[in-house]
Coordinates of N, CA and C in Angstrom, one line a residue:
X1 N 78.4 -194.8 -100.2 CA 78.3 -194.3 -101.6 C 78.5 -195.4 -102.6
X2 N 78.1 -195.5 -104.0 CA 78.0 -195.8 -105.0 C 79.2 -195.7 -106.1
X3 N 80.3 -196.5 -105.6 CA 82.0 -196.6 -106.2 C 81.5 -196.5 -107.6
X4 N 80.8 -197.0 -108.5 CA 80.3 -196.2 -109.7 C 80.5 -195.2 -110.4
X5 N 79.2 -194.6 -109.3 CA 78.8 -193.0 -109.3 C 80.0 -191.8 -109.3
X6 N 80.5 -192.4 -107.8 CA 82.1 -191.8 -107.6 C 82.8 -192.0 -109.0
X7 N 83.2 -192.7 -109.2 CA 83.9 -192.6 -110.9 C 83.4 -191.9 -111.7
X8 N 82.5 -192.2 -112.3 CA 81.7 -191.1 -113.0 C 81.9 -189.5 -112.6
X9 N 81.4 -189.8 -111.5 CA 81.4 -187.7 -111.0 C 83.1 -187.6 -110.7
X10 N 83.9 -188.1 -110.3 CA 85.0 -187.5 -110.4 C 86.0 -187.1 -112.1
X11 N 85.3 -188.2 -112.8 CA 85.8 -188.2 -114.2 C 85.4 -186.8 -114.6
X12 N 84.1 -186.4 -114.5 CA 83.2 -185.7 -115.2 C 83.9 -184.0 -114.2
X13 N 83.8 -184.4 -113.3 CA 84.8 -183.0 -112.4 C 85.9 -182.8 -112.8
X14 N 87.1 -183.4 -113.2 CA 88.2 -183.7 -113.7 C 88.2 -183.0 -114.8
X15 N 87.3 -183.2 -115.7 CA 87.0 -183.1 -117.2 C 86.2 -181.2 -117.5
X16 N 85.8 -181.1 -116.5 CA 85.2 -179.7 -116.7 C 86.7 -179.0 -115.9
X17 N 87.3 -179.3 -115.4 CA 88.1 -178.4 -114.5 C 89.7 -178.6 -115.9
X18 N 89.8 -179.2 -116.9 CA 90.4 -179.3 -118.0 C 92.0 -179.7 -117.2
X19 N 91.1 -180.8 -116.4 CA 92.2 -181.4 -115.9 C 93.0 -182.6 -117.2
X20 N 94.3 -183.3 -117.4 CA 94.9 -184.1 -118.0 C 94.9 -185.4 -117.5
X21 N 94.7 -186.0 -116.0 CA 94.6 -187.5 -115.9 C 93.5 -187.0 -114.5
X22 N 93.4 -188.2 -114.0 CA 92.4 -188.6 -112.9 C 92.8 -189.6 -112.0
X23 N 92.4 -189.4 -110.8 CA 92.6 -190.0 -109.7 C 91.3 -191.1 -109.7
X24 N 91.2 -192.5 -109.9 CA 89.6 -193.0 -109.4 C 90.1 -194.0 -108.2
X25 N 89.4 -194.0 -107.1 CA 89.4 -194.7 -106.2 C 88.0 -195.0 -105.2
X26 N 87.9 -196.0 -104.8 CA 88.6 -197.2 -104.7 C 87.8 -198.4 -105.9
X27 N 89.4 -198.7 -106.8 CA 89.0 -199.6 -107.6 C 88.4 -201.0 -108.1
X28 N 87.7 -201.9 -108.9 CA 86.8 -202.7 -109.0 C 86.7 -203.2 -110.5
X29 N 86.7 -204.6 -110.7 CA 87.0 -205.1 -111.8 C 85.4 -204.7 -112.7
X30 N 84.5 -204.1 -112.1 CA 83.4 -203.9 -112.9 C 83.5 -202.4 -113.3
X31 N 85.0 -201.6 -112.4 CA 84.9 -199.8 -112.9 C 86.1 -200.1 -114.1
X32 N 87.0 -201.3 -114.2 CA 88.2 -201.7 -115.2 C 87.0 -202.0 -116.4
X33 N 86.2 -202.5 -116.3 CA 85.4 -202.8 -118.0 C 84.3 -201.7 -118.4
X34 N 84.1 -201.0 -117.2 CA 83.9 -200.0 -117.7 C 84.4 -198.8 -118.5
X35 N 85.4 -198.5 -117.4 CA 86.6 -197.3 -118.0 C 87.6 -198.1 -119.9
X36 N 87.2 -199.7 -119.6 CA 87.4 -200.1 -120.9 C 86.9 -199.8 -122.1
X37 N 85.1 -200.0 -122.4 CA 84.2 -199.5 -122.9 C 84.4 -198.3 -123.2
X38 N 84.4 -197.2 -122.4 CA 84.7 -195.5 -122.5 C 85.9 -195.8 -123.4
X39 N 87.1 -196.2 -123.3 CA 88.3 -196.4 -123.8 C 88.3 -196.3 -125.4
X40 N 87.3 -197.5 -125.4 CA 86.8 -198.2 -126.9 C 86.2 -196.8 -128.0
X41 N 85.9 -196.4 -127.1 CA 84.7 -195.0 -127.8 C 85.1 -194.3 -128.0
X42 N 86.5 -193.8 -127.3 CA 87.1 -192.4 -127.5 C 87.0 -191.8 -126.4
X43 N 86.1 -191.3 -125.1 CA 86.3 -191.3 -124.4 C 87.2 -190.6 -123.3
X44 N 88.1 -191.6 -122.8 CA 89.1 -192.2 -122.1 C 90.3 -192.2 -122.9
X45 N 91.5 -191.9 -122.5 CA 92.7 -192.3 -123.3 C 93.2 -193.7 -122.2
X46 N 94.6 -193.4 -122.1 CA 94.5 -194.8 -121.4 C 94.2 -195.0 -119.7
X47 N 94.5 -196.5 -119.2 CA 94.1 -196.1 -117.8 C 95.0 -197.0 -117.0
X48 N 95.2 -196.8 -115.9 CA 96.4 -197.9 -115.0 C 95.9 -198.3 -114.2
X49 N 96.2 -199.5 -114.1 CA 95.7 -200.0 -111.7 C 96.6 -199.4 -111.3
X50 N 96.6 -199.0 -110.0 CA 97.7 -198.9 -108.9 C 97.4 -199.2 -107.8
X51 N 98.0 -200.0 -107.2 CA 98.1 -201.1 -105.7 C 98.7 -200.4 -104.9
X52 N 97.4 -200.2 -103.7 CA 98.0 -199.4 -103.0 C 97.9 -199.9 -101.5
X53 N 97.4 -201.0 -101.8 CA 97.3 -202.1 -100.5 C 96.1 -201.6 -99.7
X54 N 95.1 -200.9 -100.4 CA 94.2 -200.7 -99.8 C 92.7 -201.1 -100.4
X55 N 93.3 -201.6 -101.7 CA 92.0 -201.2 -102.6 C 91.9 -201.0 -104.0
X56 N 93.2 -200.0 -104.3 CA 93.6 -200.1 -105.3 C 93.1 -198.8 -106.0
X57 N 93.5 -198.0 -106.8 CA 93.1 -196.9 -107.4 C 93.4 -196.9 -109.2
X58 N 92.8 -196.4 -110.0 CA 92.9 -196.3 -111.6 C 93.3 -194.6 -111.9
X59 N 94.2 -194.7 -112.7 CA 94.6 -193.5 -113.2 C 94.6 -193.2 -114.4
X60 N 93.5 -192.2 -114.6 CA 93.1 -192.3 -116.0 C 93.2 -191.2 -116.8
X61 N 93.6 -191.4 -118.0 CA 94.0 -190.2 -119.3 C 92.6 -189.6 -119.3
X62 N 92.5 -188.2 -119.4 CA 91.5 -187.5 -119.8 C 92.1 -186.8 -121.6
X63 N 90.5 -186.8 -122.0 CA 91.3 -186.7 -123.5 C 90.2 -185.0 -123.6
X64 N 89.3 -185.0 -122.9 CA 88.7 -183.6 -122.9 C 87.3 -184.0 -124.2
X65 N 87.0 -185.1 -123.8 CA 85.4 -185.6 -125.0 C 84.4 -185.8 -124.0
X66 N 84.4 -185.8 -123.0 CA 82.9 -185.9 -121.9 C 82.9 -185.1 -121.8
X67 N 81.2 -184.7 -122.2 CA 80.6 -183.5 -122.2 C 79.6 -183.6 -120.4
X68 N 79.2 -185.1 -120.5 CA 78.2 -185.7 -119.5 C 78.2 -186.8 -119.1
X69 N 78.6 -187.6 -117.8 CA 78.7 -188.7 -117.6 C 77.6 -188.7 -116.6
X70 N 77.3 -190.5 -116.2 CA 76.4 -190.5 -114.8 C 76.3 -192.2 -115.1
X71 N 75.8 -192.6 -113.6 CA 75.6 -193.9 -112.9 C 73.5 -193.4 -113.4
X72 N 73.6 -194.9 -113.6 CA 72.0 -194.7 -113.9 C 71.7 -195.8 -112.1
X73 N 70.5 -195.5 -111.5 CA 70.5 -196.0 -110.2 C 68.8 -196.0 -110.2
X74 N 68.4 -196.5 -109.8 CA 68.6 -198.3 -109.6 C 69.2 -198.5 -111.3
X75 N 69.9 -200.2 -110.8 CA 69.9 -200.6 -112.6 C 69.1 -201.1 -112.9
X76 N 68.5 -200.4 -113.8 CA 67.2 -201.1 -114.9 C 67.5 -202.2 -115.9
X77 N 66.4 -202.7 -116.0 CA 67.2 -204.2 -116.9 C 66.6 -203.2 -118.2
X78 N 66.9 -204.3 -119.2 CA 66.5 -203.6 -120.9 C 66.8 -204.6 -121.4
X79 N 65.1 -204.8 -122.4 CA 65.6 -205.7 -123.3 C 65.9 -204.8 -124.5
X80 N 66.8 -205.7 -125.7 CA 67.0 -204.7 -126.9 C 66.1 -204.1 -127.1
X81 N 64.6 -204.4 -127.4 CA 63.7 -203.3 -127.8 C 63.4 -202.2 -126.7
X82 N 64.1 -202.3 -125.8 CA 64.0 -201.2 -124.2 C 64.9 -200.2 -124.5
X83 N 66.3 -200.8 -125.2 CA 67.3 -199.6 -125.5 C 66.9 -198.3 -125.9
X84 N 66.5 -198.2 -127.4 CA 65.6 -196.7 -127.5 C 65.0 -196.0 -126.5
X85 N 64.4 -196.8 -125.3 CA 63.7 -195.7 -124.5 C 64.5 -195.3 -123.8
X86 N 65.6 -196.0 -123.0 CA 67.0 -195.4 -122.0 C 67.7 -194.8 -122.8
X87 N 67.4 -194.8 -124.6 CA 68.6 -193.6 -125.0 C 67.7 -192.8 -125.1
X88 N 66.6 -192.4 -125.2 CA 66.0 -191.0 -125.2 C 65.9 -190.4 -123.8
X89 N 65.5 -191.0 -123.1 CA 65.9 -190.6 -121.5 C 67.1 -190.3 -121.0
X90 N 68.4 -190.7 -121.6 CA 69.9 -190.4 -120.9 C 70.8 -189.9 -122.0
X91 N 70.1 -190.0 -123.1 CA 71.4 -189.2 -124.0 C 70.5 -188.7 -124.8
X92 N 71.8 -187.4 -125.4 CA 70.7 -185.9 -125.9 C 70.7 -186.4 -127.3
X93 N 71.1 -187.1 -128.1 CA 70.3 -187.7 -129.5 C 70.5 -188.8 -129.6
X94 N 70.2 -189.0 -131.1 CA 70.5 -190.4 -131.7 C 71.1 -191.2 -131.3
X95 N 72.3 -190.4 -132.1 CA 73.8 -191.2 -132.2 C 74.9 -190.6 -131.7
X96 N 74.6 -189.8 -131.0 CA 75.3 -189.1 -129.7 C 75.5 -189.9 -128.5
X97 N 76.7 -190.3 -127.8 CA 77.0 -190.9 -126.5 C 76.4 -192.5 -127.1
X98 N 77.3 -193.0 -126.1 CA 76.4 -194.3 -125.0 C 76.1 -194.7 -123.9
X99 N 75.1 -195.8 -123.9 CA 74.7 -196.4 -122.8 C 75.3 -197.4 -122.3
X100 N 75.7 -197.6 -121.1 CA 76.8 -198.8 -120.5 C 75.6 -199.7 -120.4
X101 N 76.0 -201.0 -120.5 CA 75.1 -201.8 -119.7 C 76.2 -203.2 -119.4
X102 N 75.5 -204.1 -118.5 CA 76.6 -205.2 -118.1 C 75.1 -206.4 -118.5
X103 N 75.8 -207.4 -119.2 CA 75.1 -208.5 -120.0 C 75.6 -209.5 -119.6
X104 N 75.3 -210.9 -120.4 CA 75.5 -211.9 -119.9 C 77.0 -212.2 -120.6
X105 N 77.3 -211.6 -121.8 CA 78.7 -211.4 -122.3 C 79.5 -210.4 -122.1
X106 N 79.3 -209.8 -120.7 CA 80.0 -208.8 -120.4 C 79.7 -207.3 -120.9
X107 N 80.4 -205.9 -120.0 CA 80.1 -205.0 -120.2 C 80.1 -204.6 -121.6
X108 N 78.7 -204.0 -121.7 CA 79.0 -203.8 -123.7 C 78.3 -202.4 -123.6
X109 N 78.7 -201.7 -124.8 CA 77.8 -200.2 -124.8 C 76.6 -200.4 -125.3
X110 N 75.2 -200.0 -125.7 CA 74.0 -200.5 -126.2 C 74.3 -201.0 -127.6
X111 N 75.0 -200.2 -128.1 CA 75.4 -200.4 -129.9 C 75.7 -201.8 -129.8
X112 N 76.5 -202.4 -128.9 CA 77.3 -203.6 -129.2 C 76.0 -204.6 -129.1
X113 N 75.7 -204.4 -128.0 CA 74.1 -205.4 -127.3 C 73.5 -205.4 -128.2
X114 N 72.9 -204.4 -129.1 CA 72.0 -204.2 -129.9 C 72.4 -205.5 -131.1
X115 N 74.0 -205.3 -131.9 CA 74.2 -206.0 -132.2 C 74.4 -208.0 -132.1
X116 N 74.6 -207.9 -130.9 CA 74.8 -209.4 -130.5 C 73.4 -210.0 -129.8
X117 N 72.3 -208.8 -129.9 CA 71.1 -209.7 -129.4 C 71.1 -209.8 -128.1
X118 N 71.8 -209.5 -127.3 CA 71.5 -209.4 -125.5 C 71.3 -208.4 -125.0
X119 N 70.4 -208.7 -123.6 CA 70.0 -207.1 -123.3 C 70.4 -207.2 -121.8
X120 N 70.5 -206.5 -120.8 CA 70.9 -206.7 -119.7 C 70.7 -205.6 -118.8
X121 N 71.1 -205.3 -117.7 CA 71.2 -204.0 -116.8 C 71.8 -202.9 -116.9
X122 N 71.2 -201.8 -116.9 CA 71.7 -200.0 -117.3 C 72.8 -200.2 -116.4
X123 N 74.3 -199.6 -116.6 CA 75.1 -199.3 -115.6 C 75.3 -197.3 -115.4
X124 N 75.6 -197.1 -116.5 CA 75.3 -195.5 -116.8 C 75.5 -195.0 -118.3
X125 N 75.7 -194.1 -118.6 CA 75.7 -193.0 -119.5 C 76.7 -192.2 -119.8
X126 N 77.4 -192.0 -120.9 CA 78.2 -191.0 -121.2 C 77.9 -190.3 -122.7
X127 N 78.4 -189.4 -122.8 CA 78.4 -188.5 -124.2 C 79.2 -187.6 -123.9

């Protein structure tokens, strides 16, 4: 399976069951800049490592604002003028949610990319 995806869908299970934190495992410095991002947005409240000598697990604040999460699969590249089309495809408006993507300056939401001119690989979607 897709340690991603798994985050995602357990966040998003968590979140409908009006659970207060989360279990994610097994952890990965590309699910830490993600769960960062989310962080940044509102999201996510805060989040922890914990070493467990296996791998490592993240324990994360639920704040009850994901409506919809998901791993986009395959990752599709995008250039900035591509962003519009993966936000009509993955999120239900405008300026509703974002798009994760991982660039050559690190994981940014599209808004950010948009701003700084780099475009890079879909990682997933939230709102």
């Amino acid at each position: 399976m897709e340690p991603l995806s798994n985050m995602f869908s357990s966040l998003l299970n968590n979140e409908k069951r009006h659970k207060h934190d989360c279990i994610v495992y097994p952890a990965s410095s590309l699910m830490g800049q993600v769960l960062r991002v989310m962080q940044k947005y509102g999201y996510v409240g805060e989040f922890e490592f914990v070493d467990d000598g296996r791998g490592g697990k993240f324990k994360v604040q639920l704040l009850g604002r994901i409506n919809d999460c998901g791993s986009v699969r395959p990752r599709f590249s995008s250039t900035i003028l591509g962003l519009e089309k993966w936000g009509k495809r993955y999120l239900p408006s405008r300026d509703v949610g974002i798009l994760i993507l991982t660039t050559s300056k690190g994981v940014l939401a599209h808004k950010e990319a948009s701003e700084s001119s780099v475009g890079g690989h879909l990682l997933g979607y939230v709102y």
